[in-house]
Amino acid sequence: MDDLLDLLNPQQQKAVSAPAGPTLVLAGPGSGKTRVLTYRIAYLVGVMGVPAWNIMAVTFTNKAAKEMGARVTRILGDKAAGIWLGTFHNLCGRILRREAEFLPVSKDFVIFDADDQESLMKQVIREANLDEKLFRPGSILDAISNAKNDLIGPPDFPVQNFRDEQVKRFYARYQQLLVKNNAMDFDDMLVYTNQILENYPQVRETYGHKFEHILVDEFQDTNLSQYAILRDLAQKHRNLYLVGDEDQSIYRWRGADYRNVQRFTTDFKPITTILLEQN
């Protein structure tokens, strides 16, 4: 561990060894974002003495999580055991299974994939005696997904025209049928986690205490729902370590919100900002 920083360039060293507290690492393409995150985790455990089970690390794909986990294990060995490392959906799923008593579904809920969602929405549209050619299930589901990403439930869905009125009705019925099927979609995994953290202080306190350090890869690709989860979990220790490139968002079509960088700098100020510019 004494040689850990010797393998990094000066800016990477600065990022990896940053003091505890809210930190934003802005990294250009090829500047070593994943390397910095991996070594930051190793630094927390090996140098700062943070127990692995008090660390949450969030990535955007299962592949990235697997690769990062393997790298951390190569450096730390058995000391890496217990880190919560995965995608937002993976980590939220773990919380929801544990806290199912606060959900409208049971602990053995199922997660509907895109095909399941489309079948269910077709049922909703047929129930309303409306034409699927005029109200395409995929388009309706996109509108509902966007609303969920912005934490807008059926009662608050904005209505400006007749189509919006129908989408609002579809949204409410779709959610009813999901619950009836003891199911949720991928967006619901984030929404329900938000609701539990917001509505049940004892749960927020439990996980906020547990996760002493929270690290996030590709922060620029987060949406409002994801940011709200991070904000609630990090309120206690305020050790939120975010790595990303605000000019490189690839998920804007999926609800990624560039304003999350601004929200972070407002909610957690003062923050430490570190630039990784060496390719």
mmCIF file of C-alpha atoms in Angstrom:
data_model
loop_
_atom_site.group_PDB
_atom_site.id
_atom_site.type_symbol
_atom_site.label_atom_id
_atom_site.label_comp_id
_atom_site.label_asym_id
_atom_site.label_seq_id
_atom_site.Cartn_x
_atom_site.Cartn_y
_atom_site.Cartn_z
ATOM 1 C CA MET A 1 0.000 0.000 0.000
ATOM 2 C CA ASP A 2 2.950 2.339 0.551
ATOM 3 C CA ASP A 3 3.665 2.224 -3.189
ATOM 4 C CA LEU A 4 0.040 2.778 -4.231
ATOM 5 C CA LEU A 5 0.408 6.397 -5.333
ATOM 6 C CA ASP A 6 3.690 5.774 -7.154
ATOM 7 C CA LEU A 7 1.736 4.129 -9.977
ATOM 8 C CA LEU A 8 -0.236 7.312 -10.709
ATOM 9 C CA ASN A 9 0.502 10.648 -12.360
ATOM 10 C CA PRO A 10 0.447 13.788 -10.139
ATOM 11 C CA GLN A 11 -3.210 14.719 -10.742
ATOM 12 C CA GLN A 12 -4.333 11.117 -10.238
ATOM 13 C CA GLN A 13 -2.359 11.051 -6.987
ATOM 14 C CA LYS A 14 -4.114 14.215 -5.875
ATOM 15 C CA ALA A 15 -7.523 12.708 -6.675
ATOM 16 C CA VAL A 16 -6.833 9.363 -5.011
ATOM 17 C CA SER A 17 -5.422 10.901 -1.824
ATOM 18 C CA ALA A 18 -7.990 13.711 -1.516
ATOM 19 C CA PRO A 19 -9.154 14.352 2.063
ATOM 20 C CA ALA A 20 -12.573 13.104 3.150
ATOM 21 C CA GLY A 21 -15.506 15.287 2.171
ATOM 22 C CA PRO A 22 -17.549 16.052 -0.935
ATOM 23 C CA THR A 23 -15.285 15.709 -3.957
ATOM 24 C CA LEU A 24 -15.839 16.177 -7.684
ATOM 25 C CA VAL A 25 -13.246 14.725 -10.043
ATOM 26 C CA LEU A 26 -13.709 16.070 -13.573
ATOM 27 C CA ALA A 27 -11.901 13.793 -15.979
ATOM 28 C CA GLY A 28 -11.484 13.989 -19.721
ATOM 29 C CA PRO A 29 -11.469 10.923 -22.008
ATOM 30 C CA GLY A 30 -8.519 8.624 -21.402
ATOM 31 C CA SER A 31 -7.423 10.400 -18.218
ATOM 32 C CA GLY A 32 -7.854 7.359 -15.980
ATOM 33 C CA LYS A 33 -11.268 7.734 -14.335
ATOM 34 C CA THR A 34 -11.672 4.037 -13.557
ATOM 35 C CA ARG A 35 -8.082 3.807 -12.360
ATOM 36 C CA VAL A 36 -8.635 6.720 -9.985
ATOM 37 C CA LEU A 37 -11.838 5.210 -8.590
ATOM 38 C CA THR A 38 -10.209 1.815 -8.107
ATOM 39 C CA TYR A 39 -7.193 3.268 -6.335
ATOM 40 C CA ARG A 40 -9.395 5.609 -4.297
ATOM 41 C CA ILE A 41 -11.229 2.594 -2.881
ATOM 42 C CA ALA A 42 -7.910 0.893 -2.175
ATOM 43 C CA TYR A 43 -6.633 4.085 -0.537
ATOM 44 C CA LEU A 44 -9.694 4.372 1.686
ATOM 45 C CA VAL A 45 -9.301 0.801 2.935
ATOM 46 C CA GLY A 46 -5.532 0.378 2.932
ATOM 47 C CA VAL A 47 -4.359 3.845 3.995
ATOM 48 C CA MET A 48 -7.293 5.594 5.683
ATOM 49 C CA GLY A 49 -8.465 2.422 7.439
ATOM 50 C CA VAL A 50 -12.086 2.579 6.275
ATOM 51 C CA PRO A 51 -13.765 -0.857 6.617
ATOM 52 C CA ALA A 52 -14.771 -2.227 3.206
ATOM 53 C CA TRP A 53 -18.389 -2.713 4.289
ATOM 54 C CA ASN A 54 -18.682 1.039 4.900
ATOM 55 C CA ILE A 55 -18.018 1.789 1.220
ATOM 56 C CA MET A 56 -20.500 1.982 -1.654
ATOM 57 C CA ALA A 57 -19.174 2.267 -5.213
ATOM 58 C CA VAL A 58 -21.623 2.846 -8.065
ATOM 59 C CA THR A 59 -20.978 2.164 -11.749
ATOM 60 C CA PHE A 60 -23.276 2.329 -14.779
ATOM 61 C CA THR A 61 -22.889 -1.172 -16.163
ATOM 62 C CA ASN A 62 -22.533 -4.637 -14.676
ATOM 63 C CA LYS A 63 -19.407 -5.115 -16.785
ATOM 64 C CA ALA A 64 -17.787 -2.011 -15.290
ATOM 65 C CA ALA A 65 -18.726 -3.142 -11.788
ATOM 66 C CA LYS A 66 -17.219 -6.570 -12.356
ATOM 67 C CA GLU A 67 -13.990 -5.100 -13.734
ATOM 68 C CA MET A 68 -13.683 -2.598 -10.897
ATOM 69 C CA GLY A 69 -14.370 -5.289 -8.303
ATOM 70 C CA ALA A 70 -11.656 -7.489 -9.798
ATOM 71 C CA ARG A 71 -9.143 -4.621 -9.788
ATOM 72 C CA VAL A 72 -9.901 -3.696 -6.181
ATOM 73 C CA THR A 73 -9.577 -7.323 -5.103
ATOM 74 C CA ARG A 74 -6.217 -7.624 -6.852
ATOM 75 C CA ILE A 75 -4.933 -4.702 -4.794
ATOM 76 C CA LEU A 76 -6.618 -5.356 -1.442
ATOM 77 C CA GLY A 77 -7.115 -9.120 -1.411
ATOM 78 C CA ASP A 78 -9.449 -10.256 1.375
ATOM 79 C CA LYS A 79 -9.731 -6.687 2.691
ATOM 80 C CA ALA A 80 -12.014 -5.901 -0.252
ATOM 81 C CA ALA A 81 -14.753 -8.219 1.027
ATOM 82 C CA GLY A 82 -17.955 -6.431 1.928
ATOM 83 C CA ILE A 83 -17.800 -3.448 -0.419
ATOM 84 C CA TRP A 84 -21.194 -2.634 -1.958
ATOM 85 C CA LEU A 85 -20.121 -2.310 -5.590
ATOM 86 C CA GLY A 86 -22.567 -2.379 -8.496
ATOM 87 C CA THR A 87 -24.961 -0.439 -10.682
ATOM 88 C CA PHE A 88 -27.643 1.834 -9.253
ATOM 89 C CA HIS A 89 -30.261 -0.818 -9.980
ATOM 90 C CA ASN A 90 -28.210 -3.604 -8.440
ATOM 91 C CA LEU A 91 -27.598 -1.670 -5.229
ATOM 92 C CA CYS A 92 -31.159 -0.361 -5.009
ATOM 93 C CA GLY A 93 -32.397 -3.919 -5.503
ATOM 94 C CA ARG A 94 -30.391 -5.028 -2.469
ATOM 95 C CA ILE A 95 -31.911 -2.268 -0.368
ATOM 96 C CA LEU A 96 -35.452 -2.978 -1.583
ATOM 97 C CA ARG A 97 -35.246 -6.709 -0.847
ATOM 98 C CA ARG A 98 -34.095 -5.877 2.675
ATOM 99 C CA GLU A 99 -36.711 -3.170 3.248
ATOM 100 C CA ALA A 100 -39.657 -4.783 1.448
ATOM 101 C CA GLU A 101 -41.965 -4.156 4.416
ATOM 102 C CA PHE A 102 -42.115 -0.530 3.279
ATOM 103 C CA LEU A 103 -43.099 -1.399 -0.309
ATOM 104 C CA PRO A 104 -46.502 -2.021 -1.911
ATOM 105 C CA VAL A 105 -45.098 -5.350 -3.163
ATOM 106 C CA SER A 106 -43.631 -8.304 -1.281
ATOM 107 C CA LYS A 107 -39.988 -9.265 -0.793
ATOM 108 C CA ASP A 108 -40.081 -11.699 -3.737
ATOM 109 C CA PHE A 109 -41.166 -9.017 -6.225
ATOM 110 C CA VAL A 110 -40.248 -9.524 -9.882
ATOM 111 C CA ILE A 111 -38.678 -6.967 -12.194
ATOM 112 C CA PHE A 112 -40.422 -6.436 -15.515
ATOM 113 C CA ASP A 113 -38.174 -6.128 -18.551
ATOM 114 C CA ALA A 114 -39.032 -4.156 -21.698
ATOM 115 C CA ASP A 115 -41.182 -6.937 -23.181
ATOM 116 C CA ASP A 116 -43.124 -7.357 -19.945
ATOM 117 C CA GLN A 117 -43.692 -3.621 -19.751
ATOM 118 C CA GLU A 118 -44.973 -3.417 -23.319
ATOM 119 C CA SER A 119 -47.384 -6.316 -22.769
ATOM 120 C CA LEU A 120 -48.732 -4.652 -19.663
ATOM 121 C CA MET A 121 -49.122 -1.286 -21.385
ATOM 122 C CA LYS A 122 -50.987 -2.925 -24.270
ATOM 123 C CA GLN A 123 -53.396 -4.319 -21.699
ATOM 124 C CA VAL A 124 -53.852 -0.830 -20.216
ATOM 125 C CA ILE A 125 -54.572 0.689 -23.626
ATOM 126 C CA ARG A 126 -57.049 -2.073 -24.514
ATOM 127 C CA GLU A 127 -58.857 -1.562 -21.218
ATOM 128 C CA ALA A 128 -59.333 2.086 -22.169
ATOM 129 C CA ASN A 129 -60.743 1.072 -25.581
ATOM 130 C CA LEU A 130 -58.159 3.184 -27.363
ATOM 131 C CA ASP A 131 -56.160 2.448 -30.519
ATOM 132 C CA GLU A 132 -52.587 1.205 -30.080
ATOM 133 C CA LYS A 133 -51.703 2.872 -33.386
ATOM 134 C CA LEU A 134 -52.622 6.265 -31.929
ATOM 135 C CA PHE A 135 -51.188 5.524 -28.490
ATOM 136 C CA ARG A 136 -48.104 3.432 -29.120
ATOM 137 C CA PRO A 137 -47.085 1.453 -26.014
ATOM 138 C CA GLY A 138 -43.388 2.247 -26.469
ATOM 139 C CA SER A 139 -44.036 5.978 -26.664
ATOM 140 C CA ILE A 140 -46.285 5.899 -23.593
ATOM 141 C CA LEU A 141 -43.683 3.952 -21.637
ATOM 142 C CA ASP A 142 -40.992 6.452 -22.618
ATOM 143 C CA ALA A 143 -43.111 9.292 -21.244
ATOM 144 C CA ILE A 144 -43.707 7.377 -18.008
ATOM 145 C CA SER A 145 -39.998 6.559 -17.696
ATOM 146 C CA ASN A 146 -39.073 10.218 -18.112
ATOM 147 C CA ALA A 147 -41.561 11.151 -15.411
ATOM 148 C CA LYS A 148 -40.141 8.549 -13.026
ATOM 149 C CA ASN A 149 -36.601 9.755 -13.694
ATOM 150 C CA ASP A 150 -37.760 13.201 -12.540
ATOM 151 C CA LEU A 151 -39.610 11.671 -9.545
ATOM 152 C CA ILE A 152 -43.021 12.635 -10.929
ATOM 153 C CA GLY A 153 -45.781 10.215 -9.920
ATOM 154 C CA PRO A 154 -49.138 9.738 -11.674
ATOM 155 C CA PRO A 155 -50.991 12.406 -9.628
ATOM 156 C CA ASP A 156 -48.432 15.059 -10.598
ATOM 157 C CA PHE A 157 -47.960 14.086 -14.243
ATOM 158 C CA PRO A 158 -48.154 17.380 -16.212
ATOM 159 C CA VAL A 159 -51.131 17.711 -18.553
ATOM 160 C CA GLN A 160 -51.186 20.158 -21.443
ATOM 161 C CA ASN A 161 -53.389 18.381 -23.959
ATOM 162 C CA PHE A 162 -55.668 15.398 -24.525
ATOM 163 C CA ARG A 163 -52.789 13.020 -25.118
ATOM 164 C CA ASP A 164 -51.193 13.990 -21.801
ATOM 165 C CA GLU A 165 -54.495 13.288 -20.070
ATOM 166 C CA GLN A 166 -54.518 9.781 -21.492
ATOM 167 C CA VAL A 167 -50.876 9.173 -20.592
ATOM 168 C CA LYS A 168 -51.620 10.253 -17.036
ATOM 169 C CA ARG A 169 -54.476 7.725 -16.880
ATOM 170 C CA PHE A 170 -52.288 5.014 -18.430
ATOM 171 C CA TYR A 171 -49.521 5.788 -15.929
ATOM 172 C CA ALA A 172 -51.814 5.371 -12.923
ATOM 173 C CA ARG A 173 -53.318 2.134 -14.218
ATOM 174 C CA TYR A 174 -49.928 0.759 -15.248
ATOM 175 C CA GLN A 175 -48.654 1.237 -11.703
ATOM 176 C CA GLN A 176 -51.748 -0.467 -10.274
ATOM 177 C CA LEU A 177 -51.209 -3.481 -12.485
ATOM 178 C CA LEU A 178 -47.506 -3.680 -11.639
ATOM 179 C CA VAL A 179 -48.372 -3.880 -7.951
ATOM 180 C CA LYS A 180 -51.104 -6.409 -8.687
ATOM 181 C CA ASN A 181 -48.463 -8.556 -10.398
ATOM 182 C CA ASN A 182 -46.070 -8.102 -7.438
ATOM 183 C CA ALA A 183 -43.729 -6.395 -9.884
ATOM 184 C CA MET A 184 -41.834 -3.216 -10.617
ATOM 185 C CA ASP A 185 -39.938 -1.926 -13.624
ATOM 186 C CA PHE A 186 -36.339 -0.734 -13.571
ATOM 187 C CA ASP A 187 -37.331 2.900 -13.017
ATOM 188 C CA ASP A 188 -39.462 1.860 -10.047
ATOM 189 C CA MET A 189 -36.378 0.414 -8.368
ATOM 190 C CA LEU A 190 -35.005 3.935 -8.119
ATOM 191 C CA VAL A 191 -38.348 5.550 -7.330
ATOM 192 C CA TYR A 192 -39.151 3.140 -4.497
ATOM 193 C CA THR A 193 -35.674 3.526 -3.026
ATOM 194 C CA ASN A 194 -36.173 7.288 -3.059
ATOM 195 C CA GLN A 195 -39.561 6.967 -1.389
ATOM 196 C CA ILE A 196 -38.224 4.709 1.362
ATOM 197 C CA LEU A 197 -35.278 7.011 2.087
ATOM 198 C CA GLU A 198 -37.512 10.089 2.080
ATOM 199 C CA ASN A 199 -40.476 8.692 4.027
ATOM 200 C CA TYR A 200 -38.774 6.479 6.615
ATOM 201 C CA PRO A 201 -36.055 8.363 8.526
ATOM 202 C CA GLN A 202 -34.987 5.215 10.373
ATOM 203 C CA VAL A 203 -34.103 3.520 7.054
ATOM 204 C CA ARG A 204 -32.295 6.616 5.797
ATOM 205 C CA GLU A 205 -30.341 6.747 9.067
ATOM 206 C CA THR A 206 -29.393 3.065 8.857
ATOM 207 C CA TYR A 207 -27.961 3.248 5.347
ATOM 208 C CA GLY A 208 -26.610 6.761 5.793
ATOM 209 C CA HIS A 209 -24.625 5.537 8.796
ATOM 210 C CA LYS A 210 -23.458 2.386 7.004
ATOM 211 C CA PHE A 211 -22.135 4.064 3.865
ATOM 212 C CA GLU A 212 -19.348 6.225 5.235
ATOM 213 C CA HIS A 213 -17.936 6.754 1.737
ATOM 214 C CA ILE A 214 -19.910 6.736 -1.527
ATOM 215 C CA LEU A 215 -18.091 6.774 -4.862
ATOM 216 C CA VAL A 216 -19.773 7.198 -8.249
ATOM 217 C CA ASP A 217 -18.417 6.612 -11.744
ATOM 218 C CA GLU A 218 -19.740 8.536 -14.793
ATOM 219 C CA PHE A 219 -21.639 10.965 -12.595
ATOM 220 C CA GLN A 220 -22.610 13.084 -15.605
ATOM 221 C CA ASP A 221 -24.911 10.246 -16.711
ATOM 222 C CA THR A 222 -27.054 10.263 -13.559
ATOM 223 C CA ASN A 223 -30.668 11.424 -13.571
ATOM 224 C CA LEU A 224 -32.548 13.292 -10.831
ATOM 225 C CA SER A 225 -33.845 10.083 -9.254
ATOM 226 C CA GLN A 226 -30.319 8.684 -8.949
ATOM 227 C CA TYR A 227 -28.923 11.931 -7.586
ATOM 228 C CA ALA A 228 -31.631 12.121 -4.938
ATOM 229 C CA ILE A 229 -30.637 8.649 -3.677
ATOM 230 C CA LEU A 230 -26.979 9.679 -3.464
ATOM 231 C CA ARG A 231 -27.868 12.912 -1.693
ATOM 232 C CA ASP A 232 -29.961 11.143 0.960
ATOM 233 C CA LEU A 233 -27.394 8.410 1.578
ATOM 234 C CA ALA A 234 -24.510 10.894 1.853
ATOM 235 C CA GLN A 235 -26.154 13.439 4.159
ATOM 236 C CA LYS A 236 -24.676 11.961 7.350
ATOM 237 C CA HIS A 237 -20.989 11.578 6.438
ATOM 238 C CA ARG A 238 -20.904 13.903 3.386
ATOM 239 C CA ASN A 239 -18.187 11.743 1.808
ATOM 240 C CA LEU A 240 -19.582 11.744 -1.721
ATOM 241 C CA TYR A 241 -16.841 11.200 -4.300
ATOM 242 C CA LEU A 242 -18.028 11.791 -7.853
ATOM 243 C CA VAL A 243 -16.068 11.160 -11.032
ATOM 244 C CA GLY A 244 -17.247 12.230 -14.449
ATOM 245 C CA ASP A 245 -16.966 14.482 -17.459
ATOM 246 C CA GLU A 246 -19.786 16.983 -17.803
ATOM 247 C CA ASP A 247 -19.134 17.208 -21.554
ATOM 248 C CA GLN A 248 -19.347 13.458 -22.167
ATOM 249 C CA SER A 249 -22.884 12.422 -21.192
ATOM 250 C CA ILE A 250 -24.024 9.456 -23.280
ATOM 251 C CA TYR A 251 -27.286 8.792 -21.425
ATOM 252 C CA ARG A 252 -29.028 12.139 -21.900
ATOM 253 C CA TRP A 253 -31.645 10.317 -23.971
ATOM 254 C CA ARG A 254 -32.285 8.125 -20.925
ATOM 255 C CA GLY A 255 -32.932 10.980 -18.530
ATOM 256 C CA ALA A 256 -29.380 11.966 -17.581
ATOM 257 C CA ASP A 257 -29.445 15.457 -16.110
ATOM 258 C CA TYR A 258 -26.392 17.710 -16.493
ATOM 259 C CA ARG A 259 -27.805 19.873 -13.674
ATOM 260 C CA ASN A 260 -26.801 17.196 -11.158
ATOM 261 C CA VAL A 261 -23.280 18.646 -11.095
ATOM 262 C CA GLN A 262 -24.813 22.001 -10.174
ATOM 263 C CA ARG A 263 -27.056 20.355 -7.571
ATOM 264 C CA PHE A 264 -24.059 18.655 -5.991
ATOM 265 C CA THR A 265 -22.036 21.860 -5.756
ATOM 266 C CA THR A 266 -25.028 23.554 -4.101
ATOM 267 C CA ASP A 267 -26.135 20.771 -1.743
ATOM 268 C CA PHE A 268 -22.672 19.801 -0.485
ATOM 269 C CA LYS A 269 -20.666 22.995 -0.573
ATOM 270 C CA PRO A 270 -17.861 23.576 -0.040
ATOM 271 C CA ILE A 271 -16.613 20.826 -2.337
ATOM 272 C CA THR A 272 -13.159 19.877 -3.546
ATOM 273 C CA THR A 273 -12.837 19.873 -7.347
ATOM 274 C CA ILE A 274 -9.946 18.050 -9.014
ATOM 275 C CA LEU A 275 -9.224 18.075 -12.735
ATOM 276 C CA LEU A 276 -7.792 15.053 -14.554
ATOM 277 C CA GLU A 277 -6.466 16.396 -17.829
ATOM 278 C CA GLN A 278 -3.517 14.151 -18.735
ATOM 279 C CA ASN A 279 -4.453 11.574 -21.367
#
